[in-house]
Coordinates of C-alpha atoms in Angstrom, one line a residue:
Chain A
X1 CA 15.6 43.9 -33.9
X2 CA 13.6 41.3 -35.8
X3 CA 14.5 42.5 -39.3
X4 CA 17.6 41.3 -41.0
X5 CA 20.3 43.8 -41.7
X6 CA 19.8 45.2 -45.2
X7 CA 22.0 43.7 -47.9
X8 CA 23.0 47.2 -49.0
X9 CA 24.2 48.1 -45.6
X10 CA 26.2 44.8 -45.7
X11 CA 27.9 45.7 -49.0
X12 CA 28.7 49.2 -47.8
X13 CA 30.1 47.8 -44.6
X14 CA 32.2 45.4 -46.7
X15 CA 33.7 48.3 -48.6
X16 CA 34.4 50.6 -45.7
X17 CA 35.2 48.5 -42.7
X18 CA 36.3 45.4 -44.4
X19 CA 35.7 41.6 -44.4
X20 CA 35.9 41.2 -40.6
X21 CA 32.9 43.4 -39.9
X22 CA 30.8 41.5 -42.3
X23 CA 31.7 38.3 -40.5
X24 CA 30.6 39.8 -37.2
X25 CA 27.3 40.9 -38.7
X26 CA 26.7 37.4 -40.3
X27 CA 27.4 35.9 -36.9
X28 CA 24.9 38.2 -35.2
X29 CA 22.3 37.3 -37.8
X30 CA 22.9 33.6 -37.4
X31 CA 22.8 33.9 -33.7
X32 CA 19.5 35.6 -33.8
X33 CA 18.1 32.9 -36.1
X34 CA 19.3 30.2 -33.9
X35 CA 17.7 31.9 -30.8
X36 CA 14.4 32.1 -32.6
X37 CA 14.6 28.4 -33.6
X38 CA 15.5 27.3 -30.1
X39 CA 12.6 29.5 -28.7
X40 CA 10.2 27.8 -31.1
X41 CA 11.7 24.4 -30.3
X42 CA 11.2 25.1 -26.6
X43 CA 7.6 26.0 -27.1
X44 CA 7.0 22.9 -29.2
X45 CA 8.8 20.8 -26.6
X46 CA 6.6 22.4 -23.8
X47 CA 3.4 21.6 -25.6
X48 CA 4.6 18.1 -26.4
X49 CA 5.5 17.5 -22.7
X50 CA 2.1 18.7 -21.5
X51 CA 0.4 16.6 -24.1
X52 CA 2.2 13.4 -23.1
X53 CA 1.6 14.2 -19.5
X54 CA -2.1 14.8 -20.1
X55 CA -2.4 11.4 -21.9
X56 CA -0.6 9.7 -19.1
X57 CA -2.7 11.3 -16.3
X58 CA -6.0 10.7 -18.1
X59 CA -5.2 7.1 -19.0
X60 CA -4.1 6.2 -15.4
X61 CA -7.1 8.0 -13.9
X62 CA -9.4 6.1 -16.3
X63 CA -8.0 2.7 -15.1
X64 CA -8.3 3.7 -11.5
X65 CA -11.8 5.1 -11.6
X66 CA -13.3 2.5 -14.1
X67 CA -14.0 -0.3 -11.6
X68 CA -15.7 2.2 -9.2
X69 CA -17.8 3.8 -12.0
X70 CA -18.8 0.3 -13.3
X71 CA -20.0 -0.7 -9.9
X72 CA -21.9 2.5 -9.5
X73 CA -23.5 2.2 -12.9
X74 CA -24.5 -1.5 -12.3
X75 CA -26.0 -0.6 -8.9
X76 CA -28.4 1.8 -10.6
X77 CA -29.5 -0.7 -13.3
X78 CA -32.4 -3.1 -13.5
X79 CA -31.8 -6.7 -14.6
X80 CA -33.0 -5.9 -18.1
X81 CA -30.2 -3.4 -18.5
X82 CA -27.6 -6.0 -17.8
X83 CA -28.9 -8.3 -20.6
X84 CA -29.2 -5.3 -22.9
X85 CA -26.0 -5.3 -25.0
X86 CA -26.4 -1.6 -25.9
X87 CA -26.2 -0.5 -22.2
X88 CA -22.7 -0.1 -20.9
X89 CA -22.5 3.0 -18.6
X90 CA -25.8 4.8 -18.5
X91 CA -28.7 2.7 -17.2
X92 CA -31.8 2.8 -19.4
X93 CA -34.1 1.9 -16.6
X94 CA -32.7 4.0 -13.8
X95 CA -33.6 2.6 -10.4
X96 CA -32.7 3.1 -6.7
X97 CA -34.5 0.0 -5.7
X98 CA -31.3 -2.1 -5.5
X99 CA -30.1 0.2 -2.7
X100 CA -33.3 -0.3 -0.8
X101 CA -33.1 -4.1 -1.1
X102 CA -29.3 -4.3 -0.3
X103 CA -29.6 -1.9 2.6
X104 CA -32.1 -4.2 4.2
X105 CA -30.3 -7.4 3.2
X106 CA -27.1 -6.1 4.8
X107 CA -29.0 -4.7 7.8
X108 CA -26.9 -1.7 7.0
X109 CA -27.4 0.6 10.0
X110 CA -26.5 -2.2 12.5
X111 CA -23.6 -3.7 10.6
X112 CA -22.2 -0.2 9.9
X113 CA -22.3 0.8 13.5
X114 CA -20.7 -2.5 14.6
X115 CA -17.9 -2.1 12.0
X116 CA -17.4 1.6 12.9
X117 CA -17.0 0.7 16.6
X118 CA -14.6 -2.1 15.9
X119 CA -12.6 0.0 13.5
X120 CA -12.4 3.0 15.8
X121 CA -11.5 0.8 18.8
X122 CA -8.7 -0.8 16.8
X123 CA -7.3 2.4 15.3
X124 CA -7.4 4.3 18.6
X125 CA -5.7 1.4 20.5
X126 CA -3.0 1.0 17.8
X127 CA -2.4 4.8 17.8
X128 CA -1.9 4.8 21.5
X129 CA 0.2 1.7 21.7
X130 CA 2.4 2.3 18.7
X131 CA 3.1 5.9 19.7
X132 CA 4.0 4.9 23.2
X133 CA 6.4 2.2 22.0
X134 CA 7.9 4.5 19.4
X135 CA 8.5 7.2 22.0
X136 CA 10.2 4.7 24.2
X137 CA 12.7 3.4 21.7
X138 CA 13.1 6.7 19.9
X139 CA 13.7 9.0 22.8
X140 CA 15.3 6.9 25.5
X141 CA 18.7 5.2 25.4
X142 CA 18.6 1.9 27.2
X143 CA 20.2 -1.5 26.5
X144 CA 18.1 -3.4 24.0
X145 CA 16.2 -0.5 22.4
X146 CA 17.8 -1.2 19.0
X147 CA 16.8 -4.9 19.3
X148 CA 13.2 -3.9 20.1
X149 CA 13.2 -1.7 17.0
X150 CA 14.6 -4.6 14.9
X151 CA 11.9 -6.9 16.3
X152 CA 9.2 -4.4 15.3
X153 CA 10.5 -4.4 11.8
X154 CA 10.7 -8.2 11.8
X155 CA 6.9 -8.4 12.5
X156 CA 6.4 -6.7 9.2
X157 CA 8.4 -9.3 7.2
X158 CA 6.3 -12.3 8.4
X159 CA 3.2 -12.9 6.3
X160 CA 0.3 -12.2 8.7
X161 CA -1.6 -15.4 7.7
X162 CA 1.3 -17.4 9.2
X163 CA 0.6 -15.7 12.6
X164 CA -3.1 -15.3 12.4
X165 CA -3.9 -19.0 11.9
X166 CA -2.2 -20.3 15.1
X167 CA -3.3 -17.1 16.9
X168 CA -7.0 -17.9 16.0
X169 CA -6.5 -21.3 17.7
X170 CA -5.1 -19.7 20.8
X171 CA -8.0 -17.3 21.0
X172 CA -10.4 -20.2 20.4
X173 CA -9.1 -22.1 23.4
X174 CA -7.9 -19.0 25.4
X175 CA -6.4 -20.1 28.7
X176 CA -4.4 -16.8 29.3
X177 CA -1.3 -18.9 28.7
X178 CA -2.0 -21.5 31.3
X179 CA -3.8 -19.3 33.8
X180 CA -7.3 -20.6 33.0
X181 CA -8.2 -24.3 33.1
X182 CA -8.4 -26.2 29.8
X183 CA -10.0 -25.8 27.4
X184 CA -10.2 -22.1 28.3
X185 CA -12.7 -19.7 26.8
X186 CA -13.3 -18.8 23.2
X187 CA -12.6 -15.2 22.4
X188 CA -13.4 -15.6 18.7
X189 CA -16.4 -13.6 17.4
X190 CA -15.8 -10.9 19.9
X191 CA -13.8 -7.7 20.0
X192 CA -11.2 -9.2 22.3
X193 CA -8.7 -10.6 19.7
X194 CA -8.6 -7.2 18.1
X195 CA -8.3 -5.4 21.4
X196 CA -5.5 -7.6 22.6
X197 CA -3.3 -7.4 19.5
X198 CA -4.0 -3.7 19.0
X199 CA -3.3 -2.6 22.5
X200 CA 0.0 -4.5 22.4
X201 CA 1.2 -3.0 19.1
X202 CA 1.3 -6.2 17.1
X203 CA -1.8 -5.6 15.0
X204 CA -2.1 -5.1 11.3
X205 CA 1.1 -3.3 10.0
X206 CA 1.9 -2.0 13.5
X207 CA 5.6 -2.4 12.8
X208 CA 5.2 0.3 10.1
X209 CA 3.5 2.6 12.5
X210 CA 6.2 2.1 15.1
X211 CA 8.8 2.8 12.5
X212 CA 7.1 6.0 11.3
X213 CA 6.5 7.4 14.8
X214 CA 10.0 6.6 15.9
X215 CA 11.5 8.6 13.0
X216 CA 9.1 11.4 13.9
X217 CA 10.1 11.5 17.6
X218 CA 13.8 11.3 16.7
X219 CA 13.4 14.4 14.5
X220 CA 12.0 16.5 17.4
X221 CA 14.5 18.8 19.1
X222 CA 16.2 17.6 22.3
X223 CA 15.8 21.0 24.0
X224 CA 12.1 20.6 24.2
X225 CA 12.3 17.7 26.6
X226 CA 15.2 19.1 28.6
X227 CA 13.3 22.4 29.2
X228 CA 10.3 20.5 30.5
X229 CA 12.5 18.4 32.8
X230 CA 14.2 21.5 34.1
X231 CA 10.8 23.0 34.8
X232 CA 10.1 20.0 37.0
X233 CA 7.8 18.0 34.7
X234 CA 8.1 14.3 35.1
X235 CA 8.8 11.9 32.3
X236 CA 5.2 10.9 31.6
X237 CA 3.9 14.4 31.9
X238 CA 6.6 15.6 29.4
X239 CA 5.4 12.9 27.0
X240 CA 1.8 13.7 26.9
X241 CA 2.0 17.5 27.6
X242 CA 5.0 18.5 25.5
X243 CA 5.9 15.8 23.0
X244 CA 2.5 14.4 22.0
X245 CA 1.1 17.8 20.9
X246 CA 4.2 18.3 18.8
X247 CA 3.7 15.0 17.1
X248 CA 0.1 15.6 16.0
X249 CA 0.8 15.6 12.3
X250 CA 2.3 12.1 12.6
X251 CA -0.6 10.9 14.9
X252 CA -3.2 12.0 12.3
X253 CA -1.4 9.9 9.6
X254 CA -1.2 6.8 11.8
X255 CA -4.8 7.1 12.8
X256 CA -6.1 7.5 9.2
X257 CA -4.1 4.6 7.8
X258 CA -4.9 2.4 10.7
X259 CA -8.6 3.2 10.2
X260 CA -8.6 2.5 6.5
X261 CA -6.5 -0.7 6.7
X262 CA -8.7 -2.1 9.5
X263 CA -11.9 -1.3 7.5
X264 CA -10.5 -2.9 4.4
X265 CA -8.8 -5.9 6.0
X266 CA -10.0 -9.3 5.0
X267 CA -7.8 -11.8 6.9
X268 CA -8.2 -10.7 10.5
X269 CA -11.9 -9.8 10.0
X270 CA -12.8 -13.2 8.5
X271 CA -10.7 -15.3 10.8
X272 CA -11.5 -13.6 14.2
X273 CA -15.2 -12.9 13.3
X274 CA -16.0 -16.0 11.3
X275 CA -19.4 -16.6 12.8
X276 CA -20.7 -13.0 13.0
X277 CA -23.2 -11.8 10.4
X278 CA -23.6 -8.3 11.8
X279 CA -20.4 -6.7 10.5
X280 CA -20.2 -5.0 7.1
X281 CA -17.9 -7.6 5.6
X282 CA -19.9 -10.6 6.6
X283 CA -23.1 -8.7 5.7
X284 CA -21.8 -8.0 2.2
X285 CA -20.8 -11.6 1.7
X286 CA -24.4 -12.7 2.7
X287 CA -26.3 -9.9 1.1
X288 CA -27.0 -11.5 -2.3
X289 CA -28.3 -14.7 -0.7
X290 CA -30.6 -12.8 1.6
X291 CA -31.9 -10.6 -1.1
X292 CA -32.8 -13.8 -3.1
X293 CA -34.7 -15.1 -0.2
X294 CA -32.2 -17.8 0.5
X295 CA -32.4 -19.4 -2.9
X296 CA -28.8 -20.8 -3.6
X297 CA -29.7 -21.7 -7.2
X298 CA -30.0 -18.0 -8.2
X299 CA -26.6 -17.0 -6.7
X300 CA -25.1 -16.9 -10.2
X301 CA -27.9 -14.8 -11.6
X302 CA -27.5 -11.2 -12.9
X303 CA -29.7 -10.0 -10.1
X304 CA -27.4 -11.4 -7.4
X305 CA -24.6 -9.6 -9.2
X306 CA -26.4 -6.3 -9.1
X307 CA -27.0 -6.7 -5.4
X308 CA -23.3 -7.5 -4.8
X309 CA -22.2 -4.4 -6.7
X310 CA -24.6 -2.3 -4.8
X311 CA -23.3 -3.8 -1.6
X312 CA -19.7 -3.1 -2.6
X313 CA -20.6 0.6 -3.1
X314 CA -22.3 0.7 0.3
X315 CA -19.2 -1.0 1.9
X316 CA -16.7 1.5 0.4
X317 CA -18.9 4.6 0.7
X318 CA -17.9 5.6 4.2
X319 CA -14.2 5.4 3.3
X320 CA -14.8 7.5 0.2
X321 CA -16.6 10.1 2.3
X322 CA -13.7 10.1 4.8
X323 CA -11.3 10.5 1.9
X324 CA -13.3 13.4 0.5
X325 CA -13.0 15.3 3.7
X326 CA -9.4 14.3 4.7
X327 CA -7.7 13.9 1.3
X328 CA -5.2 16.6 2.0
X329 CA -4.0 14.7 5.1
X330 CA -3.7 11.5 3.1
X331 CA -1.9 13.0 0.2
X332 CA 0.5 15.0 2.3
X333 CA 0.8 12.3 4.9
X334 CA 4.2 11.0 4.1
X335 CA 5.7 14.4 3.8
X336 CA 4.2 15.4 7.1
X337 CA 5.8 12.5 8.9
X338 CA 9.1 13.4 7.4
X339 CA 10.3 9.8 7.2
X340 CA 12.0 10.4 3.8
X341 CA 15.0 12.7 3.6
Chain B
X1 CA 24.8 14.6 41.9
X2 CA 22.8 11.8 43.4
X3 CA 19.5 13.2 42.2
X4 CA 20.8 13.4 38.6
X5 CA 21.8 9.7 38.7
X6 CA 18.4 8.6 39.9
X7 CA 16.8 10.7 37.2
X8 CA 19.0 8.9 34.6
X9 CA 17.9 5.6 36.1
X10 CA 14.3 6.7 36.0
X11 CA 14.7 7.5 32.3
X12 CA 16.2 4.0 31.8
X13 CA 13.2 2.4 33.5
X14 CA 10.8 4.7 31.5
X15 CA 12.3 3.4 28.3
X16 CA 11.4 -0.1 29.2
X17 CA 8.0 1.0 30.5
X18 CA 7.1 2.7 27.2
X19 CA 8.2 -0.3 25.2
X20 CA 6.4 -2.7 27.5
X21 CA 3.2 -3.0 25.4
X22 CA 5.1 -4.2 22.4
X23 CA 7.3 -6.5 24.4
X24 CA 4.2 -8.2 25.8
X25 CA 2.4 -8.3 22.4
X26 CA 5.5 -9.5 20.6
X27 CA 6.0 -12.4 23.1
X28 CA 2.4 -13.6 23.4
X29 CA 0.7 -12.6 20.2
X30 CA 3.6 -12.7 17.7
X31 CA 6.5 -14.9 18.8
X32 CA 4.4 -17.6 20.4
X33 CA 2.2 -18.2 17.4
X34 CA 5.3 -17.8 15.2
X35 CA 6.9 -20.7 16.9
X36 CA 3.6 -22.6 16.9
X37 CA 3.5 -22.2 13.1
X38 CA 6.8 -24.1 12.8
X39 CA 5.7 -26.7 15.3
X40 CA 2.3 -27.2 13.6
X41 CA 4.0 -27.6 10.3
X42 CA 5.7 -30.8 11.6
X43 CA 2.5 -32.2 13.2
X44 CA -0.9 -33.3 12.4
X45 CA -3.3 -31.1 14.4
X46 CA -6.5 -32.7 15.6
X47 CA -9.3 -30.6 17.1
X48 CA -10.8 -32.3 20.2
X49 CA -13.4 -31.3 22.7
X50 CA -10.7 -30.0 25.1
X51 CA -8.8 -28.1 22.5
X52 CA -6.4 -29.6 20.1
X53 CA -3.7 -32.3 20.2
X54 CA -0.6 -32.6 18.0
X55 CA 0.6 -35.9 16.4
X56 CA 4.2 -35.6 15.3
X57 CA 4.6 -36.6 11.7
X58 CA 8.0 -35.1 10.7
X59 CA 8.2 -33.8 7.2
X60 CA 4.9 -35.4 6.3
X61 CA 3.1 -32.2 5.8
X62 CA 5.9 -30.8 3.6
X63 CA 5.9 -34.1 1.6
X64 CA 2.2 -33.8 1.2
X65 CA 2.1 -30.2 -0.1
X66 CA 4.9 -30.8 -2.6
X67 CA 4.0 -34.3 -3.8
X68 CA 0.3 -34.8 -3.2
X69 CA -1.5 -31.4 -3.0
X70 CA -3.1 -30.6 -6.3
X71 CA -2.6 -26.8 -6.3
X72 CA 0.2 -25.9 -3.9
X73 CA 3.2 -26.1 -6.2
X74 CA 1.5 -24.3 -9.1
X75 CA 0.2 -21.5 -6.8
X76 CA 3.5 -21.2 -5.0
X77 CA 5.5 -20.8 -8.2
X78 CA 2.9 -18.4 -9.7
X79 CA 2.8 -16.2 -6.6
X80 CA 6.6 -15.9 -6.3
X81 CA 7.0 -15.3 -10.1
X82 CA 4.2 -12.7 -9.9
X83 CA 6.0 -10.9 -7.2
X84 CA 9.3 -11.0 -9.0
X85 CA 7.7 -9.5 -12.1
X86 CA 5.4 -7.1 -10.4
X87 CA 7.8 -5.4 -7.9
X88 CA 10.0 -3.8 -10.5
X89 CA 7.0 -2.8 -12.6
X90 CA 5.3 -1.2 -9.6
X91 CA 8.5 0.6 -8.7
X92 CA 9.0 1.9 -12.2
X93 CA 5.4 3.0 -12.6
X94 CA 5.2 4.7 -9.2
X95 CA 8.6 6.5 -9.8
X96 CA 7.3 7.8 -13.1
X97 CA 4.0 8.8 -11.6
X98 CA 5.8 10.6 -8.8
X99 CA 8.0 12.5 -11.3
X100 CA 4.9 13.6 -13.2
X101 CA 2.9 14.5 -10.1
X102 CA 5.9 16.5 -8.8
X103 CA 5.7 18.9 -11.8
X104 CA 3.6 22.0 -11.8
X105 CA 0.5 21.9 -13.9
X106 CA -3.2 22.7 -13.7
X107 CA -5.3 20.1 -11.9
X108 CA -2.3 18.6 -10.0
X109 CA -4.3 18.3 -6.8
X110 CA -7.1 16.4 -8.6
X111 CA -4.6 14.1 -10.2
X112 CA -2.9 13.3 -6.9
X113 CA -6.4 12.7 -5.4
X114 CA -7.2 10.1 -8.0
X115 CA -3.8 8.4 -8.0
X116 CA -4.1 7.8 -4.3
X117 CA -7.6 6.5 -4.4
X118 CA -6.6 2.8 -4.8
X119 CA -5.3 2.8 -1.2
X120 CA -8.9 3.6 -0.1
X121 CA -10.6 1.2 -2.5
X122 CA -8.4 -1.8 -2.2
X123 CA -10.6 -3.6 0.3
X124 CA -9.8 -7.3 0.3
X125 CA -13.4 -8.4 0.2
X126 CA -14.1 -6.3 -2.9
X127 CA -11.1 -7.6 -4.8
X128 CA -12.2 -11.1 -4.0
X129 CA -15.8 -10.6 -4.9
X130 CA -14.8 -9.0 -8.2
X131 CA -12.9 -12.1 -9.1
X132 CA -16.0 -14.3 -8.4
X133 CA -18.6 -12.1 -9.8
X134 CA -20.4 -12.8 -13.1
X135 CA -21.2 -9.3 -14.2
X136 CA -17.6 -8.2 -13.4
X137 CA -16.4 -11.0 -15.6
X138 CA -18.8 -9.9 -18.3
X139 CA -17.6 -6.3 -18.1
X140 CA -14.0 -7.6 -17.9
X141 CA -14.7 -9.6 -21.1
X142 CA -15.8 -6.5 -22.9
X143 CA -12.8 -4.7 -21.6
X144 CA -10.5 -7.5 -22.7
X145 CA -12.0 -7.4 -26.2
X146 CA -11.0 -3.8 -26.4
X147 CA -7.5 -4.7 -25.0
X148 CA -7.0 -7.6 -27.4
X149 CA -7.7 -5.2 -30.2
X150 CA -4.9 -2.8 -29.1
X151 CA -2.9 -5.9 -28.1
X152 CA -2.8 -7.3 -31.6
X153 CA -1.8 -3.9 -33.0
X154 CA 0.9 -3.6 -30.4
X155 CA 2.1 -7.2 -31.1
X156 CA 2.4 -6.5 -34.9
X157 CA 4.2 -3.3 -34.2
X158 CA 6.7 -5.0 -31.9
X159 CA 7.2 -7.9 -34.3
X160 CA 8.3 -5.5 -37.0
X161 CA 11.0 -4.0 -34.7
X162 CA 12.8 -7.4 -34.8
X163 CA 13.5 -7.3 -31.1
X164 CA 14.1 -10.7 -29.5
X165 CA 10.8 -12.6 -29.0
X166 CA 11.3 -13.0 -25.2
X167 CA 11.5 -9.3 -24.8
X168 CA 8.4 -8.8 -26.8
X169 CA 6.5 -11.3 -24.7
X170 CA 7.7 -9.5 -21.6
X171 CA 6.4 -6.1 -22.9
X172 CA 3.0 -7.7 -23.9
X173 CA 2.8 -9.4 -20.5
X174 CA 3.5 -6.1 -18.8
X175 CA 0.8 -4.4 -20.8
X176 CA -1.7 -7.0 -19.5
X177 CA -0.7 -6.2 -16.0
X178 CA -1.1 -2.4 -16.2
X179 CA -4.4 -2.2 -14.2
X180 CA -3.0 -4.4 -11.5
X181 CA 0.2 -2.5 -11.3
X182 CA -1.5 0.9 -11.1
X183 CA -3.8 -0.2 -8.4
X184 CA -0.9 -1.5 -6.2
X185 CA 1.1 1.7 -6.5
X186 CA -0.7 4.2 -4.2
X187 CA 1.6 4.4 -1.2
X188 CA 4.7 3.9 -3.3
X189 CA 3.8 7.1 -5.3
X190 CA 3.4 9.0 -2.0
X191 CA 6.7 7.8 -0.7
X192 CA 8.5 8.7 -3.9
X193 CA 6.8 12.1 -4.1
X194 CA 7.9 12.9 -0.5
X195 CA 11.4 11.9 -1.5
X196 CA 11.5 14.0 -4.6
X197 CA 10.3 17.0 -2.6
X198 CA 13.0 16.6 -0.1
X199 CA 15.7 17.2 -2.7
X200 CA 16.8 20.8 -2.3
X201 CA 16.2 22.8 -5.6
X202 CA 19.6 24.5 -5.2
X203 CA 21.3 21.2 -6.4
X204 CA 19.4 21.4 -9.7
X205 CA 20.2 25.1 -10.0
X206 CA 23.9 24.4 -9.6
X207 CA 23.7 21.6 -12.1
X208 CA 21.9 23.9 -14.6
X209 CA 24.6 26.6 -14.2
X210 CA 27.3 23.9 -14.9
X211 CA 25.4 23.1 -18.1
X212 CA 23.8 19.8 -17.2
X213 CA 20.7 18.9 -19.2
X214 CA 17.5 17.7 -17.5
X215 CA 18.4 14.2 -18.6
X216 CA 21.8 14.3 -17.0
X217 CA 20.6 15.8 -13.8
X218 CA 18.0 13.0 -13.6
X219 CA 20.6 10.3 -13.8
X220 CA 23.3 12.0 -11.8
X221 CA 21.2 13.8 -9.1
X222 CA 17.7 12.5 -8.8
X223 CA 18.4 8.8 -9.1
X224 CA 21.3 8.5 -6.6
X225 CA 19.5 10.6 -4.0
X226 CA 16.3 8.5 -4.5
X227 CA 18.1 5.2 -4.4
X228 CA 17.6 4.4 -0.7
X229 CA 13.9 5.3 -1.1
X230 CA 13.7 2.9 -4.1
X231 CA 14.9 0.1 -1.8
X232 CA 12.5 1.1 1.0
X233 CA 9.7 1.0 -1.6
X234 CA 10.8 -2.4 -2.9
X235 CA 10.6 -3.9 0.6
X236 CA 7.2 -2.2 1.2
X237 CA 5.8 -3.6 -2.0
X238 CA 6.8 -7.1 -1.1
X239 CA 5.2 -6.7 2.4
X240 CA 2.1 -5.2 0.9
X241 CA 1.5 -8.2 -1.3
X242 CA 0.9 -10.4 1.9
X243 CA -2.4 -8.6 2.6
X244 CA -4.2 -8.6 -0.7
X245 CA -6.7 -11.2 -1.4
X246 CA -5.4 -11.5 -5.0
X247 CA -2.4 -13.2 -3.5
X248 CA -3.5 -16.8 -4.2
X249 CA -1.0 -18.4 -1.9
X250 CA -2.1 -16.4 1.2
X251 CA -5.7 -17.3 0.4
X252 CA -4.7 -21.0 0.0
X253 CA -3.0 -21.0 3.5
X254 CA -6.2 -19.5 5.1
X255 CA -8.6 -21.8 3.3
X256 CA -6.6 -24.9 3.9
X257 CA -6.5 -24.3 7.6
X258 CA -10.2 -23.7 8.1
X259 CA -11.9 -25.9 5.6
X260 CA -9.1 -27.9 3.9
X261 CA -6.5 -30.4 4.9
X262 CA -6.0 -28.8 8.3
X263 CA -3.7 -26.6 10.3
X264 CA -0.5 -28.7 9.9
X265 CA -0.6 -28.6 6.1
X266 CA -1.6 -24.9 6.1
X267 CA 1.3 -24.0 8.3
X268 CA 3.7 -26.1 6.2
X269 CA 2.7 -23.9 3.3
X270 CA 3.0 -20.7 5.3
X271 CA 6.5 -21.6 6.6
X272 CA 7.6 -22.4 3.0
X273 CA 6.3 -19.1 1.9
X274 CA 7.9 -17.3 4.8
X275 CA 11.4 -18.8 4.1
X276 CA 11.1 -18.0 0.4
X277 CA 10.2 -14.3 1.3
X278 CA 13.3 -14.1 3.6
X279 CA 15.5 -15.4 0.7
X280 CA 14.0 -12.9 -1.7
X281 CA 14.3 -10.0 0.7
X282 CA 17.9 -11.0 1.6
X283 CA 18.9 -11.0 -2.1
X284 CA 17.1 -7.7 -2.8
X285 CA 18.8 -6.0 0.1
X286 CA 22.2 -7.5 -0.7
X287 CA 22.0 -6.6 -4.4
X288 CA 20.6 -3.1 -3.7
X289 CA 23.2 -2.2 -1.1
X290 CA 25.8 -2.2 -3.8
X291 CA 24.3 0.7 -5.7
X292 CA 22.3 2.5 -3.0
X293 CA 23.8 5.8 -2.4
X294 CA 23.7 7.3 1.1
X295 CA 24.3 11.0 1.6
X296 CA 26.4 11.7 4.6

């Protein structure tokens, strides 16, 4: 099939069958050539596309990973390496001493446990409250349920600092809205501000969680509930025995995001816990000074920087570990909740 | 018949009961401080031993932040402009990344893992410490030297194309923002990816049979179906910018309240920012609703 039809054959054809046949043969030849070219073209195009894609993926990955790798590299260097112009990525005087110093300066075991307890408390409460509210407005028809949903979305649009600053004053002089005598009690520097706003579904990005879970519950079949009611299960039993188990993929997503966002949050953590040194965030802020023995003058030194970088690695490490084990849940999270399409 | 009715009533009550946590939280921990923010912005707030007292001073705080405060106007304009430039760039990048990550190739899972990492690593405290840190600046300087090198090459290349200068400046500005854009795109990529995967392949097959090229099916199928998701992502990106410590205005509001000119001034800034956000969101949704395509 690959060889061209012999010219002799062509001439003989021209004589015997006539002009028309030749034209047909020519066309067949041209067609074959064109197919071959387009096949080659397709192959070149395929290679080009994978090449461009590879450059794009590698470039973006480099930009994403670079800051993390730089911190990691710095944390393993001695001060001499920072001054050394020839050292960029690989430390010449490899050391783990920075980790020992930073670990102690941050009082890591204690501040880690405190942060973990706070983060778990917040994410479990948010999970419970947002799911409950989402079930209420997603599965029951009652006057005002659309308004409640709109209010939940509205909480997202307001910059949280605008709420948190007056809120911090209310928590500082907490009178239970007039129930306790003035000046009330201070709830700052305790878990209470976090507990109160998380349990009532107005914590960090809770409007988003309500939105996601409402969509999730709306997508579940109506028969499921009806069958449970017919079998004599009450409304609340149906919720936690039938509907909640069916919503587990959504619940996992809410929990993971709530956990990560609370761990990484800056505004709520610094405003509500301003005077507390034994949480990771505050420990990280104070680590360099403590490692320098309280000498403020050396805060701009290279050594202080190395300690800070080591501290940042220690701060982010638990999340990276969580991500390593749960990455499938994170990556497939939004498909799982089915909020798009 | 009577039982059924009571059951329906019980369901009505249950709806309110389930929503009760949010109703309480919204009233006491959202709406109350929300109103306070407005009130504070028209008052001078003085902390006393028994709490705080308010001294009404009208538009004094607003007058102060606009006419007296050394940084507010600059930070405000920069933050808003930054948002207006970044949001389209983040949308474009995350859409492109989602299109790429939706293709089949070796190492796709690894690529997705890396692209989503910024969501895990974007801790506010780390972003802020990086800005202040000396060694980071040093490394950043080294990185900038590399970038300036490619930047000059790019500038010369673009100048030769005789495009309008404003356009060239925009392109160069966008190049400088690349790391910032990429690191703000994690969730948006996920949302787009989920959207792309929800498009049934049969639509593309039908288009292919009709002789549409890949280019045509992108513009005529993918983009219209994805348009509501683009709007969702635009709104999400704006909301997301409230919570990063690289948002100078939000940081200014926080610092001003606690160690600066006080709560009144801080809340005047916050209210101004909030109103601006509402205007921007309103315009975005109004403009978008003209070309967003809803399947139904």
